[in-house]
Short mmCIF file of C-alpha atoms and ligand atoms in Angstrom, two decimals:
data_model
loop_
_atom_site.label_atom_id
_atom_site.label_comp_id
_atom_site.label_asym_id
_atom_site.label_seq_id
_atom_site.Cartn_x
_atom_site.Cartn_y
_atom_site.Cartn_z
CA UNK P 630 -158.46 -97.26 74.56
CA UNK P 631 -157.48 -95.00 71.02
CA UNK P 632 -156.29 -97.15 68.37
CA UNK P 633 -153.17 -96.61 66.10
CA UNK P 634 -154.36 -95.66 62.30
CA UNK P 635 -151.22 -96.20 60.01
CA UNK P 636 -150.38 -94.46 56.93
CA UNK P 637 -151.34 -96.99 53.67
CA UNK P 638 -148.86 -97.33 51.49
CA UNK P 639 -147.88 -99.18 48.68
CA UNK P 640 -150.64 -101.71 50.37
CA UNK P 641 -148.94 -101.76 53.07
CA UNK P 642 -150.44 -100.01 57.28
CA UNK P 643 -147.15 -97.98 58.10
CA UNK P 644 -145.87 -95.23 60.26
CA UNK P 645 -145.09 -92.34 59.36
CA UNK P 646 -141.22 -92.36 58.69
CA UNK P 647 -140.19 -89.82 61.73
CA UNK P 648 -142.62 -91.60 63.44
CA UNK P 649 -144.91 -88.54 64.02
CA UNK P 650 -148.96 -89.19 64.61
CA UNK P 651 -151.30 -86.31 66.25
CA UNK P 652 -154.96 -87.49 67.31
CA UNK P 653 -158.81 -87.50 67.39
CA UNK P 654 -161.32 -87.02 69.85
CA UNK P 655 -164.67 -86.87 69.87
CA UNK P 656 -166.60 -84.16 69.57
CA UNK P 657 -169.69 -85.71 71.90
CA UNK P 658 -167.43 -86.12 74.96
CA UNK P 659 -163.87 -85.09 74.20
CA UNK P 660 -162.22 -88.12 75.37
CA UNK P 661 -159.12 -89.56 72.16
CA UNK P 662 -160.51 -92.00 70.02
CA UNK P 663 -157.49 -92.46 67.77
CA UNK P 664 -153.37 -92.25 67.49
CA UNK P 665 -152.87 -90.95 63.70
CA UNK P 666 -149.76 -91.42 61.86
CA UNK P 667 -148.24 -88.25 60.53
CA UNK P 668 -147.22 -87.78 57.52
CA UNK P 669 -144.19 -86.28 56.52
CA UNK P 670 -144.03 -84.51 52.96
CA UNK P 671 -141.04 -87.38 52.73
CA UNK P 672 -144.13 -89.90 52.95
CA UNK P 673 -145.71 -88.24 51.20
CA UNK P 674 -143.42 -88.71 48.24
CA UNK P 675 -143.08 -92.48 48.66
CA UNK P 676 -147.14 -93.08 48.09
CA UNK P 677 -146.86 -91.20 44.76
CA UNK P 678 -143.87 -93.12 43.70
CA UNK P 679 -145.97 -95.76 44.75
CA UNK P 680 -148.77 -94.77 43.20
CA UNK P 681 -147.11 -93.81 39.50
CA UNK P 682 -145.33 -97.17 39.55
CA UNK P 683 -148.89 -99.01 40.04
CA UNK P 684 -149.39 -96.92 37.16
CA UNK P 685 -146.25 -97.55 35.17
CA UNK P 686 -146.37 -101.09 35.01
CA UNK P 687 -150.31 -101.38 34.17
CA UNK P 688 -151.39 -103.14 37.04
CA UNK P 689 -154.96 -101.54 37.42
CA UNK P 690 -155.06 -99.45 34.43
CA UNK P 691 -154.01 -102.51 32.28
CA UNK P 692 -156.97 -104.50 33.66
CA UNK P 693 -160.61 -104.70 31.25
CA UNK P 694 -163.02 -101.97 31.77
CA UNK P 695 -165.24 -104.84 32.43
CA UNK P 696 -162.53 -106.62 35.18
CA UNK P 697 -162.40 -103.37 36.68
CA UNK P 698 -166.01 -103.00 37.14
CA UNK P 699 -166.28 -106.90 38.57
CA UNK P 700 -163.68 -105.48 41.46
CA UNK P 701 -165.55 -102.21 42.05
CA UNK P 702 -168.81 -104.45 42.74
CA UNK P 703 -167.41 -107.14 44.76
CA UNK P 704 -166.19 -104.14 47.02
CA UNK P 705 -169.11 -102.62 47.24
CA UNK P 706 -171.43 -106.01 47.75
CA UNK P 707 -168.77 -105.96 50.96
CA UNK P 708 -169.31 -102.36 51.90
CA UNK P 709 -173.04 -102.94 51.83
CA UNK P 710 -172.39 -105.07 54.64
CA UNK P 711 -170.08 -103.34 56.64
CA UNK P 712 -172.67 -100.35 56.95
CA UNK P 713 -173.77 -100.66 60.31
CA UNK P 714 -169.77 -101.10 61.53
CA UNK P 715 -168.11 -97.65 59.58
CA UNK P 716 -171.52 -95.66 60.24
CA UNK P 717 -170.51 -95.82 64.13
CA UNK P 718 -166.96 -94.91 62.88
CA UNK P 719 -168.37 -92.11 61.16
CA UNK P 720 -170.32 -91.08 64.47
CA UNK P 721 -167.90 -91.14 67.13
CA UNK P 722 -165.11 -89.08 65.19
CA UNK P 723 -167.54 -86.68 63.90
CA UNK P 724 -170.47 -86.22 65.73
CA UNK P 725 -173.37 -86.73 63.47
CA UNK P 726 -176.52 -88.55 64.33
CA UNK P 727 -176.02 -92.75 63.61
CA UNK P 728 -179.32 -92.90 62.17
CA UNK P 729 -178.17 -89.59 59.12
CA UNK P 730 -174.60 -92.03 58.55
CA UNK P 731 -176.43 -94.79 58.86
CA UNK P 732 -179.03 -93.10 55.78
CA UNK P 733 -175.86 -91.79 53.73
CA UNK P 734 -173.37 -95.29 54.04
CA UNK P 735 -176.15 -97.17 52.42
CA UNK P 736 -175.81 -95.52 49.48
CA UNK P 737 -171.98 -95.69 48.94
CA UNK P 738 -172.38 -99.40 47.11
CA UNK P 739 -174.43 -97.22 44.94
CA UNK P 740 -170.87 -95.32 43.42
CA UNK P 741 -168.88 -97.75 42.90
CA UNK P 742 -172.16 -100.01 41.00
CA UNK P 743 -172.28 -96.80 38.78
CA UNK P 744 -168.68 -95.63 38.03
CA UNK P 745 -167.63 -99.42 37.05
CA UNK P 746 -170.53 -99.72 34.88
CA UNK P 747 -169.27 -95.91 33.22
CA UNK P 748 -166.32 -97.97 32.96
CA UNK P 749 -167.77 -101.08 30.46
CA UNK P 750 -169.58 -98.36 28.63
CA UNK P 751 -167.80 -95.26 27.89
CA UNK P 752 -166.83 -95.45 24.12
CA UNK P 753 -164.34 -93.48 22.33
CA UNK P 754 -165.10 -91.07 19.45
CA UNK P 755 -163.60 -91.48 15.53
CA UNK P 756 -163.61 -87.34 14.71
CA UNK P 757 -164.14 -87.40 11.00
CA UNK P 758 -160.55 -86.60 10.05
CA UNK P 759 -161.03 -85.62 5.91
CA UNK P 760 -160.18 -88.44 3.45
CA UNK P 761 -156.98 -90.93 3.68
CA UNK P 762 -157.39 -90.61 7.55
CA UNK P 763 -158.52 -92.29 10.68
CA UNK P 764 -158.98 -91.02 13.84
CA UNK P 765 -159.51 -92.45 16.78
CA UNK P 766 -159.27 -90.99 19.86
CA UNK P 767 -160.10 -93.29 23.28
CA UNK P 768 -160.07 -91.64 26.87
CA UNK P 769 -157.09 -92.96 29.07
CA UNK P 770 -156.58 -91.98 32.76
CA UNK P 771 -154.24 -89.51 33.84
CA UNK P 772 -152.38 -90.74 36.23
CA UNK P 773 -152.26 -89.97 40.13
CA UNK P 774 -154.62 -88.57 41.27
CA UNK P 775 -154.43 -86.42 45.06
CA UNK P 776 -156.97 -86.36 46.74
CA UNK P 777 -158.01 -83.98 49.55
CA UNK P 778 -161.44 -84.45 52.05
CA UNK P 779 -162.36 -83.17 54.54
CA UNK P 780 -164.94 -84.57 57.34
CA UNK P 781 -167.55 -84.01 56.95
CA UNK P 782 -169.30 -86.29 55.34
CA UNK P 783 -165.78 -88.15 55.42
CA UNK P 784 -166.54 -90.90 53.34
CA UNK P 785 -168.84 -90.10 51.11
CA UNK P 786 -166.82 -87.32 49.62
CA UNK P 787 -164.18 -89.51 49.22
CA UNK P 788 -166.38 -92.33 47.39
CA UNK P 789 -167.12 -89.36 45.37
CA UNK P 790 -163.89 -88.82 43.85
CA UNK P 791 -162.11 -92.36 44.64
CA UNK P 792 -165.05 -94.74 42.52
CA UNK P 793 -165.01 -92.09 39.54
CA UNK P 794 -160.69 -91.76 39.55
CA UNK P 795 -160.03 -95.72 40.08
CA UNK P 796 -163.22 -96.40 37.29
CA UNK P 797 -161.28 -94.72 35.29
CA UNK P 798 -158.11 -96.61 35.46
CA UNK P 799 -156.12 -94.14 37.82
CA UNK P 800 -153.82 -94.36 40.40
CA UNK P 801 -154.49 -92.87 43.53
CA UNK P 802 -152.93 -90.82 47.03
CA UNK P 803 -155.75 -89.89 49.36
CA UNK P 804 -155.31 -86.92 52.44
CA UNK P 805 -158.54 -87.45 54.16
CA UNK P 806 -159.41 -85.06 57.02
CA UNK P 807 -157.04 -85.17 60.36
CA UNK P 808 -160.91 -84.78 61.59
CA UNK P 809 -162.70 -87.53 60.60
CA UNK P 810 -160.11 -90.23 58.48
CA UNK P 811 -161.09 -93.51 60.23
CA UNK P 812 -163.34 -94.77 57.75
CA UNK P 813 -161.94 -93.85 54.88
CA UNK P 814 -158.75 -95.70 55.66
CA UNK P 815 -161.22 -98.89 56.26
CA UNK P 816 -162.46 -98.05 52.35
CA UNK P 817 -158.85 -98.36 50.97
CA UNK P 818 -159.05 -101.95 53.39
CA UNK P 819 -162.00 -103.09 51.87
CA UNK P 820 -160.95 -102.04 47.99
CA UNK P 821 -158.36 -104.01 48.08
CA UNK P 822 -159.36 -107.21 49.66
CA UNK P 823 -161.96 -106.69 46.39
CA UNK P 824 -159.66 -106.89 44.51
CA UNK P 825 -157.92 -103.69 43.77
CA UNK P 826 -154.26 -104.40 43.10
CA UNK P 827 -151.54 -103.03 46.44
CA UNK P 828 -150.28 -99.64 45.44
CA UNK P 829 -153.36 -98.52 43.48
CA UNK P 830 -154.48 -96.72 46.25
CA UNK P 831 -152.58 -95.29 49.14
CA UNK P 832 -153.39 -93.75 51.97
CA UNK P 833 -151.42 -90.49 53.93
CA UNK P 834 -153.09 -89.32 57.05
CA UNK P 835 -151.72 -85.94 58.27
CA UNK P 836 -152.81 -82.20 59.06
CA UNK P 837 -154.08 -79.91 55.98
CA UNK P 838 -151.03 -77.11 56.49
CA UNK P 839 -148.17 -79.79 56.02
CA UNK P 840 -149.39 -83.20 55.14
CA UNK P 841 -151.87 -81.77 52.30
CA UNK P 842 -149.79 -79.37 51.08
CA UNK P 843 -147.30 -81.51 50.35
CA UNK P 844 -149.46 -83.63 48.64
CA UNK P 845 -151.20 -80.46 46.86
CA UNK P 846 -147.50 -79.18 45.76
CA UNK P 847 -146.19 -82.60 44.64
CA UNK P 848 -144.78 -82.81 40.80
CA UNK P 849 -145.70 -86.42 40.49
CA UNK P 850 -149.63 -85.96 40.17
CA UNK P 851 -151.75 -86.37 37.34
CA UNK P 852 -154.47 -84.18 39.06
CA UNK P 853 -155.54 -82.89 42.09
CA UNK P 854 -159.27 -82.84 43.72
CA UNK P 855 -160.16 -81.74 46.99
CA UNK P 856 -163.63 -81.35 48.76
CA UNK P 857 -162.68 -78.21 51.34
CA UNK P 858 -163.35 -74.35 52.65
CA UNK P 859 -162.84 -71.94 49.95
CA UNK P 860 -159.29 -70.44 51.40
CA UNK P 861 -158.20 -74.20 51.10
CA UNK P 862 -159.79 -74.61 47.16
CA UNK P 863 -157.86 -71.33 46.14
CA UNK P 864 -154.49 -72.40 47.77
CA UNK P 865 -154.69 -76.25 46.29
CA UNK P 866 -155.63 -74.92 42.46
CA UNK P 867 -152.71 -72.56 42.52
CA UNK P 868 -150.35 -75.41 43.48
CA UNK P 869 -152.12 -77.16 40.81
CA UNK P 870 -151.61 -74.58 38.41
CA UNK P 871 -148.01 -74.47 39.11
CA UNK P 872 -148.06 -78.40 38.40
CA UNK P 873 -150.02 -77.56 34.95
CA UNK P 874 -152.71 -80.28 36.13
CA UNK P 875 -156.36 -80.21 35.67
CA UNK P 876 -157.85 -79.70 39.34
CA UNK P 877 -161.55 -79.94 40.33
CA UNK P 878 -162.29 -78.18 43.83
CA UNK P 879 -166.13 -78.35 45.93
CA UNK P 880 -165.74 -75.54 47.97
CA UNK P 881 -168.36 -73.31 50.41
CA UNK P 882 -171.43 -72.71 49.63
CA UNK P 883 -174.66 -70.10 51.17
CA UNK P 884 -177.63 -72.48 49.76
CA UNK P 885 -180.87 -70.06 49.47
CA UNK P 886 -183.48 -72.00 49.91
CA UNK P 887 -186.83 -70.02 48.02
CA UNK P 888 -190.58 -70.79 49.11
CA UNK P 889 -193.72 -69.29 47.44
CA UNK P 890 -196.61 -67.98 48.80
CA UNK P 891 -198.03 -71.06 46.83
CA UNK P 892 -195.81 -73.79 48.09
CA UNK P 893 -197.25 -76.38 50.33
CA UNK P 894 -196.46 -74.56 54.02
CA UNK P 895 -195.95 -78.10 55.88
CA UNK P 896 -193.75 -79.47 53.45
CA UNK P 897 -191.77 -75.77 52.44
CA UNK P 898 -191.27 -75.98 56.75
CA UNK P 899 -189.82 -79.32 56.57
CA UNK P 900 -187.79 -78.94 53.58
CA UNK P 901 -185.78 -76.15 54.91
CA UNK P 902 -185.82 -77.39 58.16
CA UNK P 903 -184.34 -80.29 57.05
CA UNK P 904 -181.58 -78.20 54.87
CA UNK P 905 -181.12 -76.35 58.04
CA UNK P 906 -179.78 -78.62 60.04
CA UNK P 907 -179.02 -82.23 58.46
CA UNK P 908 -175.41 -83.11 59.62
CA UNK P 909 -175.69 -80.58 62.55
CA UNK P 910 -175.75 -77.76 59.83
CA UNK P 911 -171.98 -78.76 58.68
CA UNK P 912 -172.74 -79.80 55.00
CA UNK P 913 -171.91 -76.95 51.68
CA UNK P 914 -175.04 -77.08 50.87
CA UNK P 915 -177.01 -76.23 54.12
CA UNK P 916 -180.25 -74.10 53.73
CA UNK P 917 -178.52 -71.19 55.42
CA UNK P 918 -180.44 -67.95 53.79
CA UNK P 919 -184.17 -68.75 53.59
CA UNK P 920 -186.36 -66.43 51.17
CA UNK P 921 -189.96 -66.19 51.83
CA UNK P 922 -192.79 -64.78 49.62
CA UNK P 923 -193.25 -62.20 51.97
CA UNK P 924 -197.39 -63.14 52.35
CA UNK P 925 -196.54 -66.38 53.99
CA UNK P 926 -193.49 -65.03 55.36
CA UNK P 927 -194.33 -64.24 59.35
CA UNK P 928 -196.64 -67.94 59.15
CA UNK P 929 -194.05 -69.85 57.81
CA UNK P 930 -190.67 -68.12 60.23
CA UNK P 931 -193.31 -69.24 63.04
CA UNK P 932 -193.70 -72.60 62.21
CA UNK P 933 -190.04 -72.78 61.39
CA UNK P 934 -189.29 -71.51 64.55
CA UNK P 935 -191.37 -73.56 66.91
CA UNK P 936 -189.83 -76.98 64.67
CA UNK P 937 -186.37 -75.63 65.64
CA UNK P 938 -186.94 -75.20 68.87
CA UNK P 939 -188.58 -78.76 69.22
CA UNK P 940 -184.94 -80.53 67.48
CA UNK P 941 -183.54 -82.93 69.96
CA UNK P 942 -179.58 -82.70 70.67
CA UNK P 943 -177.61 -85.23 72.48
CA UNK P 944 -175.48 -88.27 72.38
CA UNK P 945 -175.08 -89.00 68.03
CA UNK P 946 -175.11 -92.43 69.17
CA UNK P 947 -178.90 -92.11 70.56
CA UNK P 948 -182.16 -93.34 68.46
CA UNK P 949 -183.66 -90.25 69.31
CA UNK P 950 -180.70 -87.91 68.69
CA UNK P 951 -181.93 -85.35 65.88
CA UNK P 952 -178.75 -83.03 66.44
CA UNK P 953 -175.44 -84.14 67.44
CA UNK P 954 -172.38 -81.42 68.20
CA UNK P 955 -170.27 -79.61 66.03
CA UNK P 956 -167.54 -81.41 64.89
CA UNK P 957 -164.06 -79.34 66.77
CA UNK P 958 -164.55 -76.24 69.42
CA UNK P 959 -162.83 -74.31 66.16
CA UNK P 960 -166.63 -74.97 64.77
CA UNK P 961 -168.37 -74.81 67.00
CA UNK P 962 -166.45 -70.97 67.82
CA UNK P 963 -166.90 -69.94 64.70
CA UNK P 964 -171.21 -70.33 65.06
CA UNK P 965 -171.27 -68.30 68.04
CA UNK P 966 -168.70 -65.77 66.94
CA UNK P 967 -171.13 -65.34 63.91
CA UNK P 968 -174.67 -65.23 65.74
CA UNK P 969 -173.02 -62.76 68.17
CA UNK P 970 -171.73 -61.23 65.07
CA UNK P 971 -175.22 -60.39 63.40
CA UNK P 972 -176.88 -59.73 66.34
CA UNK P 973 -174.19 -56.89 66.69
CA UNK P 974 -174.87 -55.52 63.07
CA UNK P 975 -178.73 -56.11 63.64
CA UNK P 976 -180.23 -59.57 63.23
CA UNK P 977 -182.65 -60.83 65.82
CA UNK P 978 -182.13 -64.74 66.92
CA UNK P 979 -185.64 -65.84 66.86
CA UNK P 980 -184.56 -69.67 68.23
CA UNK P 981 -181.64 -70.58 69.15
CA UNK P 982 -178.61 -69.11 69.61
CA UNK P 983 -177.50 -70.53 72.86
CA UNK P 984 -174.83 -72.96 73.91
CA UNK P 985 -176.99 -76.07 74.99
CA UNK P 986 -176.68 -75.76 79.17
CA UNK P 987 -176.73 -79.03 80.76
CA UNK P 988 -174.34 -82.07 82.30
CA UNK P 989 -175.31 -83.81 78.84
CA UNK P 990 -173.40 -81.17 76.64
CA UNK P 991 -170.80 -80.65 79.19
CA UNK P 992 -168.28 -82.58 77.21
CA UNK P 993 -169.07 -81.89 73.56
CA UNK P 994 -169.29 -79.51 71.02
CA UNK P 995 -172.60 -78.82 70.91
CA UNK P 996 -174.39 -75.55 69.45
CA UNK P 997 -178.62 -74.67 69.38
CA UNK P 998 -180.46 -75.56 65.89
CA UNK P 999 -180.24 -71.46 65.36
CA UNK P 1000 -183.06 -69.01 63.63
CA UNK P 1001 -182.15 -65.62 62.72
CA UNK P 1002 -184.40 -62.66 61.20
CA UNK P 1003 -184.23 -59.07 60.12
CA UNK P 1004 -180.50 -59.66 58.40
CA UNK P 1005 -179.80 -57.36 55.18
CA UNK P 1006 -176.60 -57.99 52.70
CA UNK P 1007 -175.37 -55.03 55.29
CA UNK P 1008 -174.83 -57.73 57.58
CA UNK P 1009 -171.99 -60.19 56.67
CA UNK P 1010 -174.04 -63.15 57.78
CA UNK P 1011 -175.88 -62.30 54.56
CA UNK P 1012 -172.49 -64.07 52.41
CA UNK P 1013 -170.30 -65.58 54.97
CA UNK P 1014 -170.47 -69.04 55.51
CA UNK P 1015 -170.38 -69.94 58.58
CA UNK P 1016 -170.98 -74.36 57.74
CA UNK P 1017 -173.25 -75.13 61.47
CA UNK P 1018 -176.77 -75.02 62.86
CA UNK P 1019 -177.90 -71.70 61.78
CA UNK P 1020 -179.81 -70.33 59.22
CA UNK P 1021 -181.74 -66.74 58.25
CA UNK P 1022 -184.89 -66.41 57.39
CA UNK P 1023 -186.13 -63.09 55.21
CA UNK P 1024 -189.26 -61.60 53.34
CA UNK P 1025 -188.62 -60.77 49.49
CA UNK P 1026 -191.59 -59.99 47.23
CA UNK P 1027 -192.10 -61.43 43.88
CA UNK P 1028 -189.69 -63.74 41.60
CA UNK P 1029 -187.51 -60.77 40.34
CA UNK P 1030 -186.61 -59.80 44.11
CA UNK P 1031 -185.91 -63.27 44.81
CA UNK P 1032 -183.88 -63.74 42.22
CA UNK P 1033 -181.97 -60.82 42.66
CA UNK P 1034 -181.89 -62.01 46.70
CA UNK P 1035 -180.99 -65.13 45.51
CA UNK P 1036 -178.17 -64.33 43.48
CA UNK P 1037 -176.48 -61.74 45.33
CA UNK P 1038 -173.62 -64.33 46.72
CA UNK P 1039 -169.82 -64.91 46.74
CA UNK P 1040 -171.12 -68.32 46.70
CA UNK P 1041 -173.18 -70.32 43.62
CA UNK P 1042 -173.51 -74.06 44.82
CA UNK P 1043 -176.56 -75.03 45.91
CA UNK P 1044 -180.41 -74.40 45.93
CA UNK P 1045 -184.11 -75.62 46.18
CA UNK P 1046 -187.17 -73.82 45.36
CA UNK P 1047 -190.37 -74.54 47.20
CA UNK P 1048 -193.37 -74.37 44.40
CA UNK P 1049 -196.48 -75.89 43.31
CA UNK P 1050 -196.20 -73.97 39.94
CA UNK P 1051 -194.11 -75.24 37.39
CA UNK P 1052 -193.47 -72.05 35.88
CA UNK P 1053 -192.20 -70.58 38.90
CA UNK P 1054 -190.05 -73.39 39.75
CA UNK P 1055 -188.81 -73.39 35.86
CA UNK P 1056 -188.45 -69.62 35.19
CA UNK P 1057 -186.61 -69.48 38.71
CA UNK P 1058 -184.50 -72.31 38.47
CA UNK P 1059 -183.36 -71.16 34.81
CA UNK P 1060 -182.33 -67.29 36.97
CA UNK P 1061 -180.55 -68.96 39.84
CA UNK P 1062 -176.33 -68.55 39.23
CA UNK P 1063 -175.90 -71.89 41.31
CA UNK P 1064 -174.42 -76.07 39.95
CA UNK P 1065 -178.07 -77.73 41.98
CA UNK P 1066 -181.28 -76.62 42.06
CA UNK P 1067 -183.35 -78.88 44.03
CA UNK P 1068 -187.62 -78.25 43.53
CA UNK P 1069 -189.67 -79.34 46.67
CA UNK P 1070 -186.47 -81.04 48.31
CA UNK P 1071 -183.52 -80.20 49.39
CA UNK P 1072 -179.99 -81.85 49.28
CA UNK P 1073 -180.62 -84.88 46.84
CA UNK P 1074 -178.21 -86.48 45.62
CA UNK P 1075 -177.11 -89.18 43.22
CA UNK P 1076 -173.41 -90.37 41.66
CA UNK P 1077 -175.06 -89.82 37.79
CA UNK P 1078 -176.10 -86.85 39.10
CA UNK P 1079 -173.38 -83.78 38.75
CA UNK P 1080 -172.74 -81.65 41.99
CA UNK P 1081 -170.68 -78.90 41.82
CA UNK P 1082 -170.82 -75.05 41.88
CA UNK P 1083 -170.26 -71.52 40.17
CA UNK P 1084 -168.58 -68.76 41.49
CA UNK P 1085 -166.59 -69.57 44.62
CA UNK P 1086 -168.00 -72.66 44.87
CA UNK P 1087 -165.61 -74.63 43.63
CA UNK P 1088 -164.62 -76.13 39.58
CA UNK P 1089 -166.04 -78.60 37.86
CA UNK P 1090 -167.87 -81.29 39.31
CA UNK P 1091 -168.80 -84.66 40.82
CA UNK P 1092 -170.31 -87.35 39.88
CA UNK P 1093 -172.34 -88.03 36.67
CA UNK P 1094 -170.43 -88.83 33.21
CA UNK P 1095 -169.18 -85.19 33.74
CA UNK P 1096 -166.71 -86.55 36.84
CA UNK P 1097 -165.76 -89.52 34.67
CA UNK P 1098 -164.16 -87.87 31.99
CA UNK P 1099 -162.58 -85.38 34.65
CA UNK P 1100 -160.54 -88.19 35.62
CA UNK P 1101 -159.37 -88.99 31.62
CA UNK P 1102 -157.75 -87.19 28.80
CA UNK P 1103 -158.67 -87.54 25.13
CA UNK P 1104 -156.25 -89.77 23.39
CA UNK P 1105 -156.22 -89.04 19.57
CA UNK P 1106 -154.65 -91.65 17.01
CA UNK P 1107 -154.13 -91.02 13.37
CA UNK P 1108 -153.80 -93.66 11.17
CA UNK P 1109 -152.94 -92.70 7.59
CA UNK P 1110 -155.09 -95.16 5.50
CA UNK P 1111 -155.15 -93.07 1.91
CA UNK P 1112 -152.42 -95.76 0.22
CA UNK P 1113 -150.91 -92.47 -1.24
CA UNK P 1114 -147.20 -91.86 -0.95
CA UNK P 1115 -146.00 -88.35 0.01
CA UNK P 1116 -142.35 -87.11 0.92
CA UNK P 1117 -143.16 -82.71 1.65
CA UNK P 1118 -139.36 -82.54 0.23
CA UNK P 1119 -139.55 -84.36 -2.65
CA UNK P 1120 -140.85 -82.05 -4.59
CA UNK P 1121 -141.81 -77.79 -4.41
CA UNK P 1122 -145.14 -78.59 -4.95
CA UNK P 1123 -148.39 -78.13 -3.19
CA UNK P 1124 -148.97 -80.50 -0.99
CA UNK P 1125 -151.73 -81.32 2.02
CA UNK P 1126 -150.38 -81.53 5.41
CA UNK P 1127 -152.56 -79.85 7.49
O1 TXE H 1778 -161.53 -77.40 56.14
P1 TXE H 1778 -160.44 -77.36 55.03
P2 TXE H 1778 -161.80 -77.05 57.69
C1 TXE H 1778 -165.44 -74.63 55.45
C2 TXE H 1778 -166.56 -75.02 55.89
C3 TXE H 1778 -165.77 -74.74 56.87
C4 TXE H 1778 -164.18 -74.44 56.95
C5 TXE H 1778 -163.18 -74.65 57.66
O2 TXE H 1778 -166.78 -73.56 55.74
O3 TXE H 1778 -166.06 -74.12 58.69
O4 TXE H 1778 -164.05 -74.72 55.21
O5 TXE H 1778 -162.55 -76.66 58.16
C6 TXE H 1778 -157.26 -79.95 54.09
N1 TXE H 1778 -152.16 -77.77 51.51
N2 TXE H 1778 -165.79 -76.55 54.61
O6 TXE H 1778 -160.55 -76.34 58.42
O7 TXE H 1778 -158.97 -76.80 56.10
C7 TXE H 1778 -157.38 -80.47 55.44
O8 TXE H 1778 -156.63 -80.74 55.74
C8 TXE H 1778 -153.79 -78.84 51.28
C9 TXE H 1778 -166.57 -76.80 53.27
O9 TXE H 1778 -162.10 -78.48 58.65
O10 TXE H 1778 -160.86 -76.73 53.91
C10 TXE H 1778 -158.56 -80.90 54.69
O11 TXE H 1778 -158.31 -82.81 54.27
N3 TXE H 1778 -154.75 -79.31 51.69
C11 TXE H 1778 -166.73 -77.85 52.64
C12 TXE H 1778 -159.09 -80.55 53.36
O12 TXE H 1778 -158.35 -79.66 52.95
C13 TXE H 1778 -155.36 -78.58 52.67
C14 TXE H 1778 -166.13 -79.19 53.55
C15 TXE H 1778 -160.45 -79.85 53.81
O13 TXE H 1778 -159.68 -79.47 55.10
C16 TXE H 1778 -154.68 -78.08 53.07
C17 TXE H 1778 -164.65 -78.87 54.54
C18 TXE H 1778 -153.43 -77.44 52.22
N4 TXE H 1778 -153.16 -76.35 52.62
C19 TXE H 1778 -164.89 -77.51 55.16
N5 TXE H 1778 -155.25 -77.24 53.91
C20 TXE H 1778 -167.40 -78.35 52.03
N6 TXE H 1778 -167.29 -77.57 50.75
O14 TXE H 1778 -167.82 -79.26 52.29
C21 TXE H 1778 -156.24 -78.07 54.89
N7 TXE H 1778 -156.52 -79.02 54.42
#
């Protein structure tokens, strides 16, 4: 039986003003899980107004950072107690294996703790203003931030944005993905339980083209922060530009995995497998292009293909499932179409490449983990983000060739380099035009470590001090400490004023 999810505005759960709703279905069984309120532009406006009122009356930003941190730490403790329940909800909604969701969610209290600590330790500056003046620069919160989040890591991505924004004292309106709203909504209730005042965090559920659009076009925002597809990011950033507000955008990727001949091959294969198929490949840092030095390419590919074929697809709630369904019919079609087009353009399927057969897969959006070879930059698959369990393997000759191929991309989010030579690791990471490079690892994240990319992968970054600063602006107070009278219009002498 499906449950109803409502909007959360000014501390209250409310239906959409026109009573409209949409449904969220299980990607594993097709059964309806939730009936979700579909916020109208008027509801978005009510939410932004509630957030603005909470900002203006200082009910959250007026609380000393130390006390704000206490509230965030209480929320972290409450969250730690609810990991299993939330992980199950995430798995039901988006189909990612329960083991993955448990591992991911277990880390999330760290974001609240980290940004609580940052808020307490952040300091202003006193730049030299010359004799006779003292300049005190404090960083203050921006106002109402609009957060638009996707379905692939519903709580993680909401948490990355929300913890920095809240710690800095902002008020929020969150628009979670229409495919995975339940856990972000639950988090908002948890935050209020921990002591975040009602009205500070508001949630409007709805579709991107309606609710998301209304939020991104709202002139009452002071910041927009989105994770989503690159085209959505362009639209949202253009709206932010019209409002003259800053935007953080974490968008697409096509991460290269570079395997050098001197790498520990077992570890490199395990790393490439993890990079390609964690989250059923539905992640912006997915290892979507595996580049292997020619002398080990065939052996590496043989091992990767064998391990890919051995991955266990199935019910994501089952303890031994390694690959769940894709999140939606559209996402599976995107993968199937990309494989068909790659084959038409000359690529060769080495593993997978099919919708699995059998009763266990008949109702869900399953697709076999897939490895393709013989891909060249003349084929669309070299450049296009597919966002599913599909990767390609190609050989390279030397460092320069590896870098040339890796940087031949419209995206620049992440990459990994597998080598036992520290010089190779450092030179190659220096040469990669990306935001994140892992050496002998992939997809590691920490609240203190910047996460964002270059080129079409977006603007700005999440995590770390940069993300906190991006939720504040400098406020400069200049104090005349000279004790000297100043009367410009009383004299014709040359006086110093600028
Ligand atoms: O993302 P959307 P979708 C990529 C990935 C995937 C593709 C489409 O390639 O196949 O995007 O996925 C909201 N104004 N990524 O359709 O539409 C939307 O409701 C305002 C990469 O799910 O970008 C949701 O809350 N908001 C990615 C959020 O934007 C709008 C994660 C993201 O949805 C909007 C997800 C609009 N006009 C997909 N249109 C990553 N970087 O990890 C949509 N939205």
